[in-house]
Amino acid sequence: MLTLTRFQSVPLPRFLLQSMPLPRIVPPLHDVREAVERDMRGLWAGMDAFRLHELPAANDETLAAEPVAAPPARAFHPPLGWISLAAAGALFATLGFAQFQVQRHLSPTVQQPQKSRPATRKNKKLRRAPRPERTDYSRGT
């Protein structure tokens, strides 16, 4: 087998390549060519799947579609959700106002202040616990 000492006119260290045969460094060229052909066939098959060849080229004449007449403008109609929301708000406001009026009509005109109830138990006086006597240590003696 041949031993590689130079690669693309660039000198390589001799101790690295003297004992290494060529096929271990560079794969056989026919295998590389077949792998590249396989990859290119796959790429072209993927591009054909996009069907880009059927699109017109940039310099091809294209038929412009005739402009479509705009539909006649319609008058503004609020959506049904807005209408029902406004109706529900008016209904709740009316019911709340009616409830205030009924309560005012049925309540007595002058309310008498309520008398306070007597306490059921006597309040106990809380006594404080006596303070403990100071020790000699706390007096500093």
PDB file of C-alpha atoms in Angstrom:
ATOM      1  CA  MET A   1       0.000   0.000   0.000  1.00  0.00           C
ATOM      2  CA  LEU A   2       1.014   3.563  -0.572  1.00  0.00           C
ATOM      3  CA  THR A   3       1.962   5.795   2.294  1.00  0.00           C
ATOM      4  CA  LEU A   4       0.734   9.392   2.175  1.00  0.00           C
ATOM      5  CA  THR A   5       3.381  12.005   2.889  1.00  0.00           C
ATOM      6  CA  ARG A   6       1.788  15.084   1.323  1.00  0.00           C
ATOM      7  CA  PHE A   7      -1.858  16.137   1.091  1.00  0.00           C
ATOM      8  CA  GLN A   8      -2.836  18.899  -1.371  1.00  0.00           C
ATOM      9  CA  SER A   9       0.700  20.309  -1.508  1.00  0.00           C
ATOM     10  CA  VAL A  10       0.786  20.897   2.230  1.00  0.00           C
ATOM     11  CA  PRO A  11       3.621  19.134   4.032  1.00  0.00           C
ATOM     12  CA  LEU A  12       2.388  16.904   6.865  1.00  0.00           C
ATOM     13  CA  PRO A  13       4.425  15.578   9.764  1.00  0.00           C
ATOM     14  CA  ARG A  14       6.213  12.425   8.646  1.00  0.00           C
ATOM     15  CA  PHE A  15       5.915  10.596  11.963  1.00  0.00           C
ATOM     16  CA  LEU A  16       2.096  10.811  11.777  1.00  0.00           C
ATOM     17  CA  LEU A  17       1.620   9.440   8.277  1.00  0.00           C
ATOM     18  CA  GLN A  18       4.569   7.118   7.646  1.00  0.00           C
ATOM     19  CA  SER A  19       2.958   3.990   8.992  1.00  0.00           C
ATOM     20  CA  MET A  20      -0.689   4.781   8.158  1.00  0.00           C
ATOM     21  CA  PRO A  21      -1.971   3.399   4.851  1.00  0.00           C
ATOM     22  CA  LEU A  22      -4.010   5.626   2.506  1.00  0.00           C
ATOM     23  CA  PRO A  23      -7.434   3.863   2.615  1.00  0.00           C
ATOM     24  CA  ARG A  24      -7.729   4.400   6.370  1.00  0.00           C
ATOM     25  CA  ILE A  25      -7.282   8.167   6.021  1.00  0.00           C
ATOM     26  CA  VAL A  26      -9.361   8.823   2.888  1.00  0.00           C
ATOM     27  CA  PRO A  27     -12.321   6.619   1.982  1.00  0.00           C
ATOM     28  CA  PRO A  28     -12.267   5.089  -1.495  1.00  0.00           C
ATOM     29  CA  LEU A  29     -13.281   7.682  -4.062  1.00  0.00           C
ATOM     30  CA  HIS A  30     -15.888   5.503  -5.778  1.00  0.00           C
ATOM     31  CA  ASP A  31     -17.751   5.127  -2.407  1.00  0.00           C
ATOM     32  CA  VAL A  32     -17.715   8.888  -1.962  1.00  0.00           C
ATOM     33  CA  ARG A  33     -19.036   9.412  -5.494  1.00  0.00           C
ATOM     34  CA  GLU A  34     -21.893   6.938  -4.943  1.00  0.00           C
ATOM     35  CA  ALA A  35     -22.831   8.578  -1.623  1.00  0.00           C
ATOM     36  CA  VAL A  36     -22.906  12.036  -3.238  1.00  0.00           C
ATOM     37  CA  GLU A  37     -25.031  10.752  -6.132  1.00  0.00           C
ATOM     38  CA  ARG A  38     -27.470   9.147  -3.671  1.00  0.00           C
ATOM     39  CA  ASP A  39     -27.739  12.384  -1.674  1.00  0.00           C
ATOM     40  CA  MET A  40     -28.287  14.484  -4.799  1.00  0.00           C
ATOM     41  CA  ARG A  41     -31.005  12.134  -6.064  1.00  0.00           C
ATOM     42  CA  GLY A  42     -32.756  12.490  -2.701  1.00  0.00           C
ATOM     43  CA  LEU A  43     -32.488  16.273  -2.799  1.00  0.00           C
ATOM     44  CA  TRP A  44     -33.920  16.466  -6.326  1.00  0.00           C
ATOM     45  CA  ALA A  45     -36.742  14.095  -5.400  1.00  0.00           C
ATOM     46  CA  GLY A  46     -37.601  16.391  -2.483  1.00  0.00           C
ATOM     47  CA  MET A  47     -37.564  19.446  -4.732  1.00  0.00           C
ATOM     48  CA  ASP A  48     -39.798  17.690  -7.271  1.00  0.00           C
ATOM     49  CA  ALA A  49     -42.284  16.981  -4.485  1.00  0.00           C
ATOM     50  CA  PHE A  50     -42.691  20.756  -4.057  1.00  0.00           C
ATOM     51  CA  ARG A  51     -43.715  20.936  -7.755  1.00  0.00           C
ATOM     52  CA  LEU A  52     -41.746  24.138  -8.242  1.00  0.00           C
ATOM     53  CA  HIS A  53     -41.228  23.297 -11.917  1.00  0.00           C
ATOM     54  CA  GLU A  54     -44.954  23.917 -12.526  1.00  0.00           C
ATOM     55  CA  LEU A  55     -44.824  27.537 -11.313  1.00  0.00           C
ATOM     56  CA  PRO A  56     -44.337  30.224 -13.976  1.00  0.00           C
ATOM     57  CA  ALA A  57     -40.887  31.723 -14.320  1.00  0.00           C
ATOM     58  CA  ALA A  58     -40.271  35.347 -13.406  1.00  0.00           C
ATOM     59  CA  ASN A  59     -40.042  36.413 -17.045  1.00  0.00           C
ATOM     60  CA  ASP A  60     -43.076  34.384 -18.228  1.00  0.00           C
ATOM     61  CA  GLU A  61     -46.256  36.199 -19.149  1.00  0.00           C
ATOM     62  CA  THR A  62     -49.007  35.556 -16.643  1.00  0.00           C
ATOM     63  CA  LEU A  63     -52.682  36.078 -17.167  1.00  0.00           C
ATOM     64  CA  ALA A  64     -53.957  38.664 -14.733  1.00  0.00           C
ATOM     65  CA  ALA A  65     -57.285  37.833 -13.173  1.00  0.00           C
ATOM     66  CA  GLU A  66     -60.080  40.280 -13.817  1.00  0.00           C
ATOM     67  CA  PRO A  67     -60.834  42.438 -10.799  1.00  0.00           C
ATOM     68  CA  VAL A  68     -63.883  41.271  -8.930  1.00  0.00           C
ATOM     69  CA  ALA A  69     -66.522  43.884  -8.162  1.00  0.00           C
ATOM     70  CA  ALA A  70     -66.754  44.678  -4.461  1.00  0.00           C
ATOM     71  CA  PRO A  71     -69.971  43.538  -2.792  1.00  0.00           C
ATOM     72  CA  PRO A  72     -72.424  46.310  -1.913  1.00  0.00           C
ATOM     73  CA  ALA A  73     -71.753  47.880   1.474  1.00  0.00           C
ATOM     74  CA  ARG A  74     -74.124  46.765   4.194  1.00  0.00           C
ATOM     75  CA  ALA A  75     -75.468  48.981   6.929  1.00  0.00           C
ATOM     76  CA  PHE A  76     -73.955  48.439  10.378  1.00  0.00           C
ATOM     77  CA  HIS A  77     -75.878  45.959  12.509  1.00  0.00           C
ATOM     78  CA  PRO A  78     -74.655  45.383  16.048  1.00  0.00           C
ATOM     79  CA  PRO A  79     -74.033  41.720  16.788  1.00  0.00           C
ATOM     80  CA  LEU A  80     -76.745  39.806  18.609  1.00  0.00           C
ATOM     81  CA  GLY A  81     -74.439  39.355  21.589  1.00  0.00           C
ATOM     82  CA  TRP A  82     -74.291  43.120  22.126  1.00  0.00           C
ATOM     83  CA  ILE A  83     -78.044  43.434  21.857  1.00  0.00           C
ATOM     84  CA  SER A  84     -78.710  40.683  24.377  1.00  0.00           C
ATOM     85  CA  LEU A  85     -76.055  42.092  26.733  1.00  0.00           C
ATOM     86  CA  ALA A  86     -77.666  45.539  26.622  1.00  0.00           C
ATOM     87  CA  ALA A  87     -81.131  44.042  27.190  1.00  0.00           C
ATOM     88  CA  ALA A  88     -79.914  42.022  30.189  1.00  0.00           C
ATOM     89  CA  GLY A  89     -78.223  45.104  31.685  1.00  0.00           C
ATOM     90  CA  ALA A  90     -81.409  47.157  31.310  1.00  0.00           C
ATOM     91  CA  LEU A  91     -83.476  44.359  32.877  1.00  0.00           C
ATOM     92  CA  PHE A  92     -81.171  44.048  35.912  1.00  0.00           C
ATOM     93  CA  ALA A  93     -81.087  47.823  36.392  1.00  0.00           C
ATOM     94  CA  THR A  94     -84.895  47.980  36.278  1.00  0.00           C
ATOM     95  CA  LEU A  95     -85.293  45.108  38.744  1.00  0.00           C
ATOM     96  CA  GLY A  96     -82.797  46.668  41.158  1.00  0.00           C
ATOM     97  CA  PHE A  97     -84.559  50.048  41.010  1.00  0.00           C
ATOM     98  CA  ALA A  98     -87.956  48.369  41.554  1.00  0.00           C
ATOM     99  CA  GLN A  99     -86.599  46.498  44.567  1.00  0.00           C
ATOM    100  CA  PHE A 100     -85.452  49.786  46.154  1.00  0.00           C
ATOM    101  CA  GLN A 101     -88.868  51.323  45.553  1.00  0.00           C
ATOM    102  CA  VAL A 102     -90.725  48.349  47.099  1.00  0.00           C
ATOM    103  CA  GLN A 103     -88.475  48.338  50.179  1.00  0.00           C
ATOM    104  CA  ARG A 104     -88.947  52.075  50.664  1.00  0.00           C
ATOM    105  CA  HIS A 105     -92.748  51.701  50.303  1.00  0.00           C
ATOM    106  CA  LEU A 106     -93.072  48.786  52.748  1.00  0.00           C
ATOM    107  CA  SER A 107     -90.715  50.042  55.469  1.00  0.00           C
ATOM    108  CA  PRO A 108     -92.117  52.143  58.348  1.00  0.00           C
ATOM    109  CA  THR A 109     -91.603  55.869  58.030  1.00  0.00           C
ATOM    110  CA  VAL A 110     -90.039  56.478  61.461  1.00  0.00           C
ATOM    111  CA  GLN A 111     -87.935  53.841  63.119  1.00  0.00           C
ATOM    112  CA  GLN A 112     -87.704  53.896  66.893  1.00  0.00           C
ATOM    113  CA  PRO A 113     -84.288  53.273  68.359  1.00  0.00           C
ATOM    114  CA  GLN A 114     -83.944  49.881  69.976  1.00  0.00           C
ATOM    115  CA  LYS A 115     -83.367  49.633  73.687  1.00  0.00           C
ATOM    116  CA  SER A 116     -80.168  48.000  74.729  1.00  0.00           C
ATOM    117  CA  ARG A 117     -80.585  44.612  76.373  1.00  0.00           C
ATOM    118  CA  PRO A 118     -79.304  44.070  79.886  1.00  0.00           C
ATOM    119  CA  ALA A 119     -76.188  41.994  80.263  1.00  0.00           C
ATOM    120  CA  THR A 120     -76.815  38.378  81.218  1.00  0.00           C
ATOM    121  CA  ARG A 121     -73.594  37.994  83.226  1.00  0.00           C
ATOM    122  CA  LYS A 122     -71.591  40.215  85.463  1.00  0.00           C
ATOM    123  CA  ASN A 123     -68.301  41.264  84.082  1.00  0.00           C
ATOM    124  CA  LYS A 124     -65.518  39.804  86.206  1.00  0.00           C
ATOM    125  CA  LYS A 125     -62.626  41.997  87.175  1.00  0.00           C
ATOM    126  CA  LEU A 126     -59.371  40.565  85.997  1.00  0.00           C
ATOM    127  CA  ARG A 127     -56.661  40.592  88.590  1.00  0.00           C
ATOM    128  CA  ARG A 128     -53.031  40.916  87.766  1.00  0.00           C
ATOM    129  CA  ALA A 129     -50.613  38.311  88.955  1.00  0.00           C
ATOM    130  CA  PRO A 130     -48.239  39.660  91.601  1.00  0.00           C
ATOM    131  CA  ARG A 131     -44.739  40.500  90.439  1.00  0.00           C
ATOM    132  CA  PRO A 132     -42.083  38.084  91.659  1.00  0.00           C
ATOM    133  CA  GLU A 133     -39.540  39.402  94.106  1.00  0.00           C
ATOM    134  CA  ARG A 134     -36.160  40.433  92.773  1.00  0.00           C
ATOM    135  CA  THR A 135     -33.253  38.160  93.452  1.00  0.00           C
ATOM    136  CA  ASP A 136     -29.853  39.192  94.679  1.00  0.00           C
ATOM    137  CA  TYR A 137     -28.444  38.586  91.234  1.00  0.00           C
ATOM    138  CA  SER A 138     -30.940  40.961  89.555  1.00  0.00           C
ATOM    139  CA  ARG A 139     -30.198  43.644  92.143  1.00  0.00           C
ATOM    140  CA  GLY A 140     -26.562  43.455  91.200  1.00  0.00           C
ATOM    141  CA  THR A 141     -25.274  42.500  94.587  1.00  0.00           C
TER     142      THR A 141
END
